[in-house]
Tab-separated table of C-alpha atoms in Angstrom:
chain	number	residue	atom	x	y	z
I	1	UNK	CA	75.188	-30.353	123.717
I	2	UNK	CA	72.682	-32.612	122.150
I	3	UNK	CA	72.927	-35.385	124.539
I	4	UNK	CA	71.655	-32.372	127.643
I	5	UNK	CA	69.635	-31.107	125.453
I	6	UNK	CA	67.412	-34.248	124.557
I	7	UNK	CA	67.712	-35.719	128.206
I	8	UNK	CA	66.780	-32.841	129.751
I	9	UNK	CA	63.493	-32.585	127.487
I	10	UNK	CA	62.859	-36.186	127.978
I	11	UNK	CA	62.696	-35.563	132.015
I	12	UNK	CA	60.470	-32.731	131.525
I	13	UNK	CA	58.141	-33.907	129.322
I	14	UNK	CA	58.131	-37.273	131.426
I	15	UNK	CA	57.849	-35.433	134.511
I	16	UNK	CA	54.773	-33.143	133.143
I	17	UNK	CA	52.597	-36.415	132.192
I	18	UNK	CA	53.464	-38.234	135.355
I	19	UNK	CA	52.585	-35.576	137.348
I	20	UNK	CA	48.847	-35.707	136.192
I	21	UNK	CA	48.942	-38.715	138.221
I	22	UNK	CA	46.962	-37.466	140.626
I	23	UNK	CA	44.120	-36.407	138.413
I	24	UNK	CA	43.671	-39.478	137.367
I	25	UNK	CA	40.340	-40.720	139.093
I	26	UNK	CA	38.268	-42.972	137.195
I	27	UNK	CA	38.154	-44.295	133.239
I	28	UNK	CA	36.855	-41.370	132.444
I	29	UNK	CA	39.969	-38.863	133.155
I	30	UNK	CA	41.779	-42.000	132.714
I	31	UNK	CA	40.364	-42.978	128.893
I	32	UNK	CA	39.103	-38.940	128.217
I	33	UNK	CA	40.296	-36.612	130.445
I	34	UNK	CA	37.162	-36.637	131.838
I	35	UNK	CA	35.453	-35.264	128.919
I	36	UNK	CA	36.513	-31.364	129.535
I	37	UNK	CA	39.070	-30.747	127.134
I	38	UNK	CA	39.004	-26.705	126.272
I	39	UNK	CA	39.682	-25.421	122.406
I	40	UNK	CA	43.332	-24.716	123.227
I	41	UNK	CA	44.342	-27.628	124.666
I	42	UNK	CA	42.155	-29.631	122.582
I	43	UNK	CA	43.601	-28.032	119.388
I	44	UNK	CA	47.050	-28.627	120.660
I	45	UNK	CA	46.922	-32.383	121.175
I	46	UNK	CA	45.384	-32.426	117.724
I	47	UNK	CA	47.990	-30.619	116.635
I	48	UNK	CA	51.108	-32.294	118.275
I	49	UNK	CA	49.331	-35.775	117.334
I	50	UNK	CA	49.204	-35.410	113.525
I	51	UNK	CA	52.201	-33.014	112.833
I	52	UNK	CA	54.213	-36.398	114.232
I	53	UNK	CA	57.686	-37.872	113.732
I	54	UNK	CA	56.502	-39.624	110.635
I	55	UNK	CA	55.462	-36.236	109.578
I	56	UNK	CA	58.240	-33.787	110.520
I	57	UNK	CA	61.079	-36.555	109.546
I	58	UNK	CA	59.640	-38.420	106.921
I	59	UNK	CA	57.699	-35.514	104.853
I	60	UNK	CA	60.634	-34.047	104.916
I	61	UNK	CA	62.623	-35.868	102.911
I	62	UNK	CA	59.569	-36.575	100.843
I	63	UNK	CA	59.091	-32.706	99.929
I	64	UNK	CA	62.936	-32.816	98.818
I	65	UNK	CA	62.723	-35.749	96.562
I	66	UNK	CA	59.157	-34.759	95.245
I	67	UNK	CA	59.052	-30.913	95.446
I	68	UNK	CA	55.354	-29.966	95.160
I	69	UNK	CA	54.554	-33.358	94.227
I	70	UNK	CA	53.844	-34.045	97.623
I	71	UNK	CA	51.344	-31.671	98.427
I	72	UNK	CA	48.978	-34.131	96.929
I	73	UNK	CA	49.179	-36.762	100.297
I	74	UNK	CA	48.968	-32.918	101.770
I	75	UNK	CA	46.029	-32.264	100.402
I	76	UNK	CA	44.919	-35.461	101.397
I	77	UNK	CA	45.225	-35.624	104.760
I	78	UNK	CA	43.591	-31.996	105.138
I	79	UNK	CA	40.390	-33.513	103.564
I	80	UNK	CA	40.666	-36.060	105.844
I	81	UNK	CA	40.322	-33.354	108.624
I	82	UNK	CA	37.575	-31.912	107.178
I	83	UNK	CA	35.500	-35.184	106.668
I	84	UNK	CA	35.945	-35.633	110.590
I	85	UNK	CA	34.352	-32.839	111.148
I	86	UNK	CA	31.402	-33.795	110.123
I	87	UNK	CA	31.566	-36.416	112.910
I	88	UNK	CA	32.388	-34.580	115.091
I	89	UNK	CA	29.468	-33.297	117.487
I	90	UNK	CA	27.581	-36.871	116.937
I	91	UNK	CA	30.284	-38.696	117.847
I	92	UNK	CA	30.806	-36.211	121.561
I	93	UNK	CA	27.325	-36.108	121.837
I	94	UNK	CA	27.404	-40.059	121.613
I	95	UNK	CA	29.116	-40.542	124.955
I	96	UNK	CA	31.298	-43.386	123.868
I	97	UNK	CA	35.071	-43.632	124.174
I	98	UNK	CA	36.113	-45.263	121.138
I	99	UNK	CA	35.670	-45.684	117.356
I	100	UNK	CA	34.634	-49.593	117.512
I	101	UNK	CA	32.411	-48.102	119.903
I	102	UNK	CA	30.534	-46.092	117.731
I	103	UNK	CA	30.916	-49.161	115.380
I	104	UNK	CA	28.937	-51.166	117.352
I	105	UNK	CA	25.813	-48.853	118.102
I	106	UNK	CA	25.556	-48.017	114.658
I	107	UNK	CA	25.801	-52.002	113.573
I	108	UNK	CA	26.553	-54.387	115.960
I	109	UNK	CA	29.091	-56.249	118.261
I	110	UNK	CA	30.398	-58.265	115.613
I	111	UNK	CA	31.551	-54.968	114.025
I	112	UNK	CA	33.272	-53.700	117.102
I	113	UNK	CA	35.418	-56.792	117.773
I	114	UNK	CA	36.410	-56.693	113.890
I	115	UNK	CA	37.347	-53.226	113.808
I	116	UNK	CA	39.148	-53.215	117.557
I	117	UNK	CA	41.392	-56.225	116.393
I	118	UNK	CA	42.301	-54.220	113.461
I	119	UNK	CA	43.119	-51.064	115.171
I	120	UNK	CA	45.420	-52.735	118.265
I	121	UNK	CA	46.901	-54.728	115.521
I	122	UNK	CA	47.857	-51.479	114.035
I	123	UNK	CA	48.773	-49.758	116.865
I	124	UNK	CA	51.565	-52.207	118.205
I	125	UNK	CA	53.067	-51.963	114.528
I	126	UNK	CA	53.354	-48.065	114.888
I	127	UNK	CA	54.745	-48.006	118.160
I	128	UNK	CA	57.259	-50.413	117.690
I	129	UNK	CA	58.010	-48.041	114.547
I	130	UNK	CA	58.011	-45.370	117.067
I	131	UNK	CA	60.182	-47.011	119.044
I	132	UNK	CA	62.656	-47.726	116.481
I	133	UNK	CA	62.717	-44.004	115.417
I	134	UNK	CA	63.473	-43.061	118.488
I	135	UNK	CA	66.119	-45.492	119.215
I	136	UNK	CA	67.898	-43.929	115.906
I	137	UNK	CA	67.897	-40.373	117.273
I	138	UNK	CA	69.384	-40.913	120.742
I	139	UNK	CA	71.787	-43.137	119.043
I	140	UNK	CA	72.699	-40.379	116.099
I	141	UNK	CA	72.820	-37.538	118.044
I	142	UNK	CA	74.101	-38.652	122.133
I	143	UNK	CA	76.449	-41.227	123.071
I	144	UNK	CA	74.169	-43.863	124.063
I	145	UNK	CA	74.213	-47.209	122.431
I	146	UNK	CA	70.805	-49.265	121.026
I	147	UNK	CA	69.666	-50.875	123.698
I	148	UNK	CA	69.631	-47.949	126.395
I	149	UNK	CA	68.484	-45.846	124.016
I	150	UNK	CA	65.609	-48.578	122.941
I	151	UNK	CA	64.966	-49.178	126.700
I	152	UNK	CA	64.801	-45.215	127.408
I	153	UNK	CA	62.156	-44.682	124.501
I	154	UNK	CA	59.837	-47.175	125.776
I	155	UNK	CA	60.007	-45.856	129.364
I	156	UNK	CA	59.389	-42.429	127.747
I	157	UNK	CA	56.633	-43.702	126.053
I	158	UNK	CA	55.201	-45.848	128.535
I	159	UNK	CA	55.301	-43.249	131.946
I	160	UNK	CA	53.445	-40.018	130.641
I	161	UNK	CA	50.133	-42.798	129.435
I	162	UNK	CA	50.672	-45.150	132.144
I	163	UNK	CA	50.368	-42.964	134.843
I	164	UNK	CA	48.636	-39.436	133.395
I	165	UNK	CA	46.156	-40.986	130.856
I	166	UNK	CA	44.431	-38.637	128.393
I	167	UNK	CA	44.873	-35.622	130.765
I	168	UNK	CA	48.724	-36.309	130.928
I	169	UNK	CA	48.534	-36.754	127.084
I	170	UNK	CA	46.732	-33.768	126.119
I	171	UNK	CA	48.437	-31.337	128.409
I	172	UNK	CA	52.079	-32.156	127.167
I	173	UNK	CA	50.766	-32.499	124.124
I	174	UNK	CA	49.962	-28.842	124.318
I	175	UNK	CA	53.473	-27.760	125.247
I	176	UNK	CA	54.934	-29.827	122.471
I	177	UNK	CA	52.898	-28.211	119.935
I	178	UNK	CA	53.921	-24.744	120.619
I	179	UNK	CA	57.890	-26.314	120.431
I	180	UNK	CA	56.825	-27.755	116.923
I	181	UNK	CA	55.712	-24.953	115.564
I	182	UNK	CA	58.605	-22.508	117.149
I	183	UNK	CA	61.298	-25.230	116.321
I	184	UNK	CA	60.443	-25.342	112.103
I	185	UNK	CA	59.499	-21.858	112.223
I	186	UNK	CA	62.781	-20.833	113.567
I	187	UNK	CA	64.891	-23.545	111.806
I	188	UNK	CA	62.794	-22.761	108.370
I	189	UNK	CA	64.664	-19.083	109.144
I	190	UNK	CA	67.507	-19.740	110.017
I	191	UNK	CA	68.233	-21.648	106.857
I	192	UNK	CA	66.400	-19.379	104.601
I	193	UNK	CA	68.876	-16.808	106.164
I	194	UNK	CA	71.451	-19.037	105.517
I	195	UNK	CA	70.605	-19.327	102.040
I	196	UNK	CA	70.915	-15.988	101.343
I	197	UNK	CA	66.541	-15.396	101.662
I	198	UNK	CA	64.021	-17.423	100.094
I	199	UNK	CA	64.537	-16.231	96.463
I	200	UNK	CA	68.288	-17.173	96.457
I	201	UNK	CA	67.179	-20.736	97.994
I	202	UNK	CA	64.362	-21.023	95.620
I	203	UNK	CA	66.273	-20.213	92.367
I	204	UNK	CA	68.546	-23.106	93.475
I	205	UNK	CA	65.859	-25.630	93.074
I	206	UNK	CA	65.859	-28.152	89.868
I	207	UNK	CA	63.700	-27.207	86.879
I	208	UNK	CA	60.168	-28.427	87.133
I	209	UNK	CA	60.252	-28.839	91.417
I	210	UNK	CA	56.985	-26.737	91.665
I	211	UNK	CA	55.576	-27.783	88.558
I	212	UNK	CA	52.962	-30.823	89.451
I	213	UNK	CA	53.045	-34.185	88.206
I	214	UNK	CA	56.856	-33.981	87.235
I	215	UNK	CA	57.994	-36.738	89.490
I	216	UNK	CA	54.605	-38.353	89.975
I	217	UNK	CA	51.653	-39.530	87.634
I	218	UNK	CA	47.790	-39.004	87.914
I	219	UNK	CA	47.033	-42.222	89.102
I	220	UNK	CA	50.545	-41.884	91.407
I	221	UNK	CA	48.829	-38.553	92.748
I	222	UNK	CA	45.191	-39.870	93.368
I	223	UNK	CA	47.068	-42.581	95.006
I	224	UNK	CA	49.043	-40.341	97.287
I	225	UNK	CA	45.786	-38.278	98.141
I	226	UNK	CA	43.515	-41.166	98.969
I	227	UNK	CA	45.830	-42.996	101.049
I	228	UNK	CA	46.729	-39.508	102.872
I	229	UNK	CA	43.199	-39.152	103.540
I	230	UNK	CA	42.042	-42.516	104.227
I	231	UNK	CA	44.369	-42.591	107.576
I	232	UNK	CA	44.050	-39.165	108.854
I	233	UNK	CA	40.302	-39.677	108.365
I	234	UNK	CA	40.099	-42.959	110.600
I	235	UNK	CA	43.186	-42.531	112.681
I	236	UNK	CA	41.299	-42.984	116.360
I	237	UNK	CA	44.181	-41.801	118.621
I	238	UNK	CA	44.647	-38.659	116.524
I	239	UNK	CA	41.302	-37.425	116.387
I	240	UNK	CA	38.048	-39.257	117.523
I	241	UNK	CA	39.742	-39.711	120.900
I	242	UNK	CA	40.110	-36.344	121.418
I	243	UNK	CA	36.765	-35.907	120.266
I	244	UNK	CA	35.551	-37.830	122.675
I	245	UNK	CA	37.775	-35.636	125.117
I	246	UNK	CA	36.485	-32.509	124.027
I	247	UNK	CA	34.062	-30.859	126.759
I	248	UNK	CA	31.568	-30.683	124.600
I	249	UNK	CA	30.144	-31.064	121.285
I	250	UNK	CA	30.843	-27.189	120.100
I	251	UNK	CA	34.204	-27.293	121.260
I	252	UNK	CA	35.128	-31.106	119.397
I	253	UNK	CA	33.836	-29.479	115.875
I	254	UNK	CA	35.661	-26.152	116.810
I	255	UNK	CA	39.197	-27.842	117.564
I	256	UNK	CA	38.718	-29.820	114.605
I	257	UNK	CA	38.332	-26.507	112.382
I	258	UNK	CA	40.533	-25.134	113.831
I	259	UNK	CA	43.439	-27.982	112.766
I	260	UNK	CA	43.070	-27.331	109.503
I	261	UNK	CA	44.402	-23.901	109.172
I	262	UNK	CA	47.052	-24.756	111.683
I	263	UNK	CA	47.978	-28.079	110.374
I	264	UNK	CA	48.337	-26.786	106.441
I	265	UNK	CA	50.677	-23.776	108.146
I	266	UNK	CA	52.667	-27.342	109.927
I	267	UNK	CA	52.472	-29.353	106.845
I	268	UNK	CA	53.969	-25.670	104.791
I	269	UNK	CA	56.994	-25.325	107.128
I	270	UNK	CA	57.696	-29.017	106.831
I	271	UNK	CA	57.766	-28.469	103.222
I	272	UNK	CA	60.124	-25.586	103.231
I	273	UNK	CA	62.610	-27.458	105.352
I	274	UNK	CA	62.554	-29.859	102.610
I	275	UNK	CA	62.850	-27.563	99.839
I	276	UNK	CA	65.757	-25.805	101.622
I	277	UNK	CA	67.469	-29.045	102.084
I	278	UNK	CA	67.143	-30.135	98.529
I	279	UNK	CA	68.506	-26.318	97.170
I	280	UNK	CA	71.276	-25.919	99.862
I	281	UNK	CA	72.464	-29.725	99.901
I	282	UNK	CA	71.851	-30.759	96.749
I	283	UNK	CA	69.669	-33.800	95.139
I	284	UNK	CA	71.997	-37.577	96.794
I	285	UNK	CA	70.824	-37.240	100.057
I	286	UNK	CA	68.434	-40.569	100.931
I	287	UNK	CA	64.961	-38.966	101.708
I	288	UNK	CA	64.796	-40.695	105.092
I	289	UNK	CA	68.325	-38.839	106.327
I	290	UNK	CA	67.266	-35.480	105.040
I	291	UNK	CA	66.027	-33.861	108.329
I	292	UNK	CA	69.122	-34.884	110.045
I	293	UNK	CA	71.697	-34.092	107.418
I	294	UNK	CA	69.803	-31.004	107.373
I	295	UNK	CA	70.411	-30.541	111.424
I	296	UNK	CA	74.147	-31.594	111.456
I	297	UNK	CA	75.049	-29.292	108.048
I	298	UNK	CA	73.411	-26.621	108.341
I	299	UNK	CA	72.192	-25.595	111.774
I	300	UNK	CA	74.186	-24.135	114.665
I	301	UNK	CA	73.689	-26.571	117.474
I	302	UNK	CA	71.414	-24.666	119.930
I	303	UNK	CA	68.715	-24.411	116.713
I	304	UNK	CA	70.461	-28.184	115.708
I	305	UNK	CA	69.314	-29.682	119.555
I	306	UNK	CA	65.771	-27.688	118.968
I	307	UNK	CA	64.808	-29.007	115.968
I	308	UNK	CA	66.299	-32.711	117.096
I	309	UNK	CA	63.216	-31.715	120.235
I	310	UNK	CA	60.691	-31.186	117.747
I	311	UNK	CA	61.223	-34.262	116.459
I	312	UNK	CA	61.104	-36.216	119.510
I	313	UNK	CA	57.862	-33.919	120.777
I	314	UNK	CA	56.273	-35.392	117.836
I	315	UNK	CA	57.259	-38.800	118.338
I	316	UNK	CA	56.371	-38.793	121.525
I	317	UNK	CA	53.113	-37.368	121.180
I	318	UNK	CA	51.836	-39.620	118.603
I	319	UNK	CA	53.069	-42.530	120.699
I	320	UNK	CA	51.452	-41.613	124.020
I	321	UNK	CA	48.295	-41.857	121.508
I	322	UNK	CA	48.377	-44.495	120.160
I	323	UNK	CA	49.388	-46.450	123.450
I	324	UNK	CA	46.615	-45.136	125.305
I	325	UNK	CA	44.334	-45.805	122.434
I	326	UNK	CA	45.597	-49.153	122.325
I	327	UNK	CA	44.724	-49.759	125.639
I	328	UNK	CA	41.491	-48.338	125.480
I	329	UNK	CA	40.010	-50.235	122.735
I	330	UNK	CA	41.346	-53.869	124.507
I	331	UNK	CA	39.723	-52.714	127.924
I	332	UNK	CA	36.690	-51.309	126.516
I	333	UNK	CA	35.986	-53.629	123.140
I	334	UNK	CA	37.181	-56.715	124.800
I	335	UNK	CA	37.962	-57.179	128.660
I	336	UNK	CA	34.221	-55.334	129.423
I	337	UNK	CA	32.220	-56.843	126.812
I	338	UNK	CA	33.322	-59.873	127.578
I	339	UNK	CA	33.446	-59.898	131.708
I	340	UNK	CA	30.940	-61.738	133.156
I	341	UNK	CA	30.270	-59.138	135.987
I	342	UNK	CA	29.706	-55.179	136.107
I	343	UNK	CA	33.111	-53.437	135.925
I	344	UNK	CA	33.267	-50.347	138.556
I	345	UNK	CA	35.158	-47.174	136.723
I	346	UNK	CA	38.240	-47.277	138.855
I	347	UNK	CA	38.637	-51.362	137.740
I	348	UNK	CA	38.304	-50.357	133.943
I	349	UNK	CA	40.842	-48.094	134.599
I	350	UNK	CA	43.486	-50.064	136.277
I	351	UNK	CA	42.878	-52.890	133.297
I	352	UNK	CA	43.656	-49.842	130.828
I	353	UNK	CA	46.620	-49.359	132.662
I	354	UNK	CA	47.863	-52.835	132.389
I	355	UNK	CA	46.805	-52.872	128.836
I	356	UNK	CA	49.547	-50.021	128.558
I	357	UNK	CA	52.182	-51.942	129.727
I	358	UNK	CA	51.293	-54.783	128.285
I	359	UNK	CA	51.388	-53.196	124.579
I	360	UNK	CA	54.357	-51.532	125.282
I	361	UNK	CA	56.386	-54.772	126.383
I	362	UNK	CA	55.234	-56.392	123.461
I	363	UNK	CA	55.960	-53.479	120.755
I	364	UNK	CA	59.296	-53.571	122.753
I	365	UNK	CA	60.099	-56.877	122.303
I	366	UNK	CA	59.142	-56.440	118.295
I	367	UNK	CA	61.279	-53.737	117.923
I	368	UNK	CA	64.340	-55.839	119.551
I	369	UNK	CA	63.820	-59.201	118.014
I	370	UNK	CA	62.299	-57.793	114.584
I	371	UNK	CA	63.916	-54.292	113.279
I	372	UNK	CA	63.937	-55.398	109.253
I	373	UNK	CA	60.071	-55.945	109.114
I	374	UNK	CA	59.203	-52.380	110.006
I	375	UNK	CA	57.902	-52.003	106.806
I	376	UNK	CA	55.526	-54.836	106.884
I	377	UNK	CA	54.273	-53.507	110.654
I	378	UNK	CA	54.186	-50.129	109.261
I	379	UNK	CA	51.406	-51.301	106.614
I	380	UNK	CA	49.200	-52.808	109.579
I	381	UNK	CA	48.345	-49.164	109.787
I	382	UNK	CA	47.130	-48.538	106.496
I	383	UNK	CA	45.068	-51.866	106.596
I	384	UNK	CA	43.545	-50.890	109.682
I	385	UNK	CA	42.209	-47.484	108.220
I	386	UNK	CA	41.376	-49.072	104.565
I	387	UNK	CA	39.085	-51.323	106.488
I	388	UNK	CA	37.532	-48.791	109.152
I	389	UNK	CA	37.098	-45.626	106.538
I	390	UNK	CA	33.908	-46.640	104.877
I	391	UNK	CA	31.917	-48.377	107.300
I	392	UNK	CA	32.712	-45.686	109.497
I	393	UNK	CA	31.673	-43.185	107.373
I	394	UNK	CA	29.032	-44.353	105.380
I	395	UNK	CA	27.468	-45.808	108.749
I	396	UNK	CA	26.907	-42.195	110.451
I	397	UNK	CA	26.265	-40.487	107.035
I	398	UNK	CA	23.885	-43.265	105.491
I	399	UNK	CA	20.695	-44.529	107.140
I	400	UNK	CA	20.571	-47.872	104.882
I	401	UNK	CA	23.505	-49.314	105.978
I	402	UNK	CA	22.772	-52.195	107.616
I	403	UNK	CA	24.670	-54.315	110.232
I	404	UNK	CA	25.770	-56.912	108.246
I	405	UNK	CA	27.605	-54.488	105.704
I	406	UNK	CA	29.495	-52.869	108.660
I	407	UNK	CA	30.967	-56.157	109.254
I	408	UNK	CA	31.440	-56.899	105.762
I	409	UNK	CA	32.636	-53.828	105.158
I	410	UNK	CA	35.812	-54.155	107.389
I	411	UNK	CA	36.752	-57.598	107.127
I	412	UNK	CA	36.253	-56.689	103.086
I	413	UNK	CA	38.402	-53.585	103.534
I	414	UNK	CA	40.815	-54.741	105.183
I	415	UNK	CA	41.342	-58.722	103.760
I	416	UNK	CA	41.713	-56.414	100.120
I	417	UNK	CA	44.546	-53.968	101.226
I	418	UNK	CA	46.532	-56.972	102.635
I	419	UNK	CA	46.002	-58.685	99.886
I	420	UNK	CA	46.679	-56.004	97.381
I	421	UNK	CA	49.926	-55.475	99.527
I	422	UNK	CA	50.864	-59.119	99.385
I	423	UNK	CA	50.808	-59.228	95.441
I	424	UNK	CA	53.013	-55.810	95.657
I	425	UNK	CA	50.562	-53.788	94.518
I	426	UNK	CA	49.982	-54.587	91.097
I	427	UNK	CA	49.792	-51.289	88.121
I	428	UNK	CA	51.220	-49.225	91.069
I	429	UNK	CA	48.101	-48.841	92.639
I	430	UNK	CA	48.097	-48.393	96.516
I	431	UNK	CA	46.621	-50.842	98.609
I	432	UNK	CA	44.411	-48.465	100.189
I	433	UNK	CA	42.578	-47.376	96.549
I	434	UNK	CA	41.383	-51.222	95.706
I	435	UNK	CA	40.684	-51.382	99.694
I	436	UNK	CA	37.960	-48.729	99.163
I	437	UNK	CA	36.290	-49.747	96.223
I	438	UNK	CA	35.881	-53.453	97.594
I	439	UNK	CA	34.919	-51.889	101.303
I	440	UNK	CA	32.662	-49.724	99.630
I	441	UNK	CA	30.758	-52.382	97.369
I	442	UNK	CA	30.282	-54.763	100.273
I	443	UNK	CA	28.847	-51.914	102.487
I	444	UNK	CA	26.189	-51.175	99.137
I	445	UNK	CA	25.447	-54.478	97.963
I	446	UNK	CA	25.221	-56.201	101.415
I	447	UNK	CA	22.895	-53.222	102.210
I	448	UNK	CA	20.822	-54.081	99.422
I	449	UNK	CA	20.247	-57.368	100.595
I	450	UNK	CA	20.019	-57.627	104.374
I	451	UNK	CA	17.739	-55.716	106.899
């Protein structure tokens, strides 16, 4: 029943984004959906985009080893919502179609093709992630082997951005995010039911799970909340791309406003399926096979094959993003800048398309050749946003920033979190906290000293 269940879904999701094919005009509905995104749809490929697979499947298992811990890379990651809000009009208003974009009228070029490398660096690592993820579930739950099921994701991936652009993207986006939310909400019933209601499955938690910093220090918590925030507050293909999207510069702050209610109900259902597993299961489980053990022991297999949806909504969703994002940033923050010619829309379209395939072969070929260095791929990500968040930031909010701290800024960001990573991050301190302070200094003192 699984095995129908996911194909099927695959097809029509697939089917949905390659439909908006013919939509597809120019860069703009290409890049941005030509720039009419309503609230709804808007808030749903917010919505699908950051309540991903890393989300659903990894917080997960992080809730049930933590308990309430966790809420601190929660709370995090809600701030970082917030502080994009205060972006949000300038940046629609702007007229630009990416973050190195907004980089580079605020500093210079220098600073765009810094921060572009950064983020497609990035963005291959979490797609092949993606891809890997993806790979496991078809494998887990149908009867196909690795490499179909590798080959299958990346088609999955690749179709719905190839050929519908933003407009695909945002539209099944939408539909994905109202099978999120149905998929915990009923799942986070059905177990509760299961559990004889939520004070029976509560009372069978350990001593001290809701009690805050029992598993985790102060320094382990700032940690948690800084990093949280850091990448949700600089991730490009979950917000400022949709920004852009956004129809116009009422309705880009509105969506955003309107995540964080609905993402803190997302993130609180995702925690109760954790704290269910960890009452009803008990404490052995590995965090990263909590969602499914969850699935195959306790659900019936119609909610089982919903939930095992949800999480391949979200993994496809963020994926989709991030390719198209990707491919965005090479055609706009390389291929046009450095053309010798005028580029008509329709050819900076067709070069974002290729960019798409491009990045997906190579995240493909990654994933097949390199599996055991996901975790090193996975902290491209992090660098990425330790070395974007400040210049960013500080740029649009500060008038005395001046162009060369943008650039230092990144390259000072950035260079620190690998390194901090590379010397396994000494005291337990997480890359990205270090990463700030240095990105931070640079961005002041270079300011200080430089027109």
């Amino acid at each position: 029943m699984y095995s129908i269940m996911i194909l099927l879904y695959l097809v029509v999701v697939v089917a949905i984004g390659v439909f908006f094919k013919t939509k597809v005009k120019n860069m703009e509905d290409f890049a941005l959906a030509g720039r009419n995104l309503n609230t709804p749809v808007l808030l749903g490929t917010l919505f699908a985009t950051y309540i991903g697979g890393a989300t659903v499947v990894g917080w997960t298992g992080s809730f049930y080893s933590l308990g309430i811990d966790w809420w601190f890379s929660g709370v995090g990651a809600l701030l970082g919502i917030v502080a994009a809000t205060f972006l949000a009009e300038k940046f629609r208003d702007s007229e630009q179609f990416t973050v190195p974009d907004m980089l580079a009228l605020r500093y210079n070029n220098s600073t765009r093709f810094v921060s572009s490398f950064m983020i497609i660096i990035g963005d291959i690592a979490i797609v092949t992630v993606q891809i890997l993820a993806m790979t496991g579930i078809l494998v887990s739950f149908t009867d196909i082997d690795r490499m179909p099921a590798m080959i299958i994701s990346i088609i999955s991936f690749t179709l719905i951005s190839l050929f519908g652009g933003m407009k695909g993207v945002a539209f099944t986006d939408t539909l994905q995010a109202v099978l999120i939310l149905a998929g915990l909400i009923a799942g986070v019933g059905f177990v509760f039911n299961l559990g004889g209601g939520p004070g029976e499955v509560f009372g069978g938690l350990p001593e001290g799970y809701f009690t805050p910093l029992t598993d985790v220090t102060v320094l382990g918590a700032i940690g948690m909340a800084i990093a949280a925030f850091g990448t949700t507050a600089v991730s490009q293909s979950m917000i400022f791309s949709r920004v852009f999207s956004a129809k116009d510069s009422k309705t880009a702050k509105r969506g955003l406003v309107l995540l964080i209610p609905l993402s803190l109900i997302g993130y609180g259902l995702v925690a109760l399926v954790g704290f269910s597993g960890r009452s009803l299961l008990g404490g052995d489980i590995t965090p990263d096979e909590v969602f499914a053990t969850v699935i195959t022991n306790l659900m019936p297999p119609f909610i089982g094959g919903v939930l095992i949806a949800v999480i391949i909504a979200a993994i496809v969703t963020s994926t989709n993003s991030i390719l198209l994002s990707s491919s965005i940033n090479l055609t706009r923050d390389f291929y046009q800048q450095l053309v010798k010619r005028e580029l008509t829309s329709k050819e900076m379209m067709r070069a974002g398309q290729l960019s798409v395939v491009v990045f997906a072969a190579l995240a493909f070929t990654l994933a097949v050749l390199m599996p055991d260095i996901v975790t090193a791929i996975v902290f491209a990500y992090t660098m990425y946003s330790a070395s974007l968040l400040v210049p960013l930031y500080a740029g649009y909010l500060w008038k005395g920033a001046t162009a060369a701290a943008g650039t230092s800024g990144v390259i000072g960001g950035g260079g620190t979190a690998l390194l901090w990573y590379l010397l396994n991050e000494p005291f337990g301190i997480p890359s990205m906290i270090p990463a700030i302070i240095v990105s931070l200094a640079l961005v002041i003192g270079v300011s200080k000293f430089t027109r």
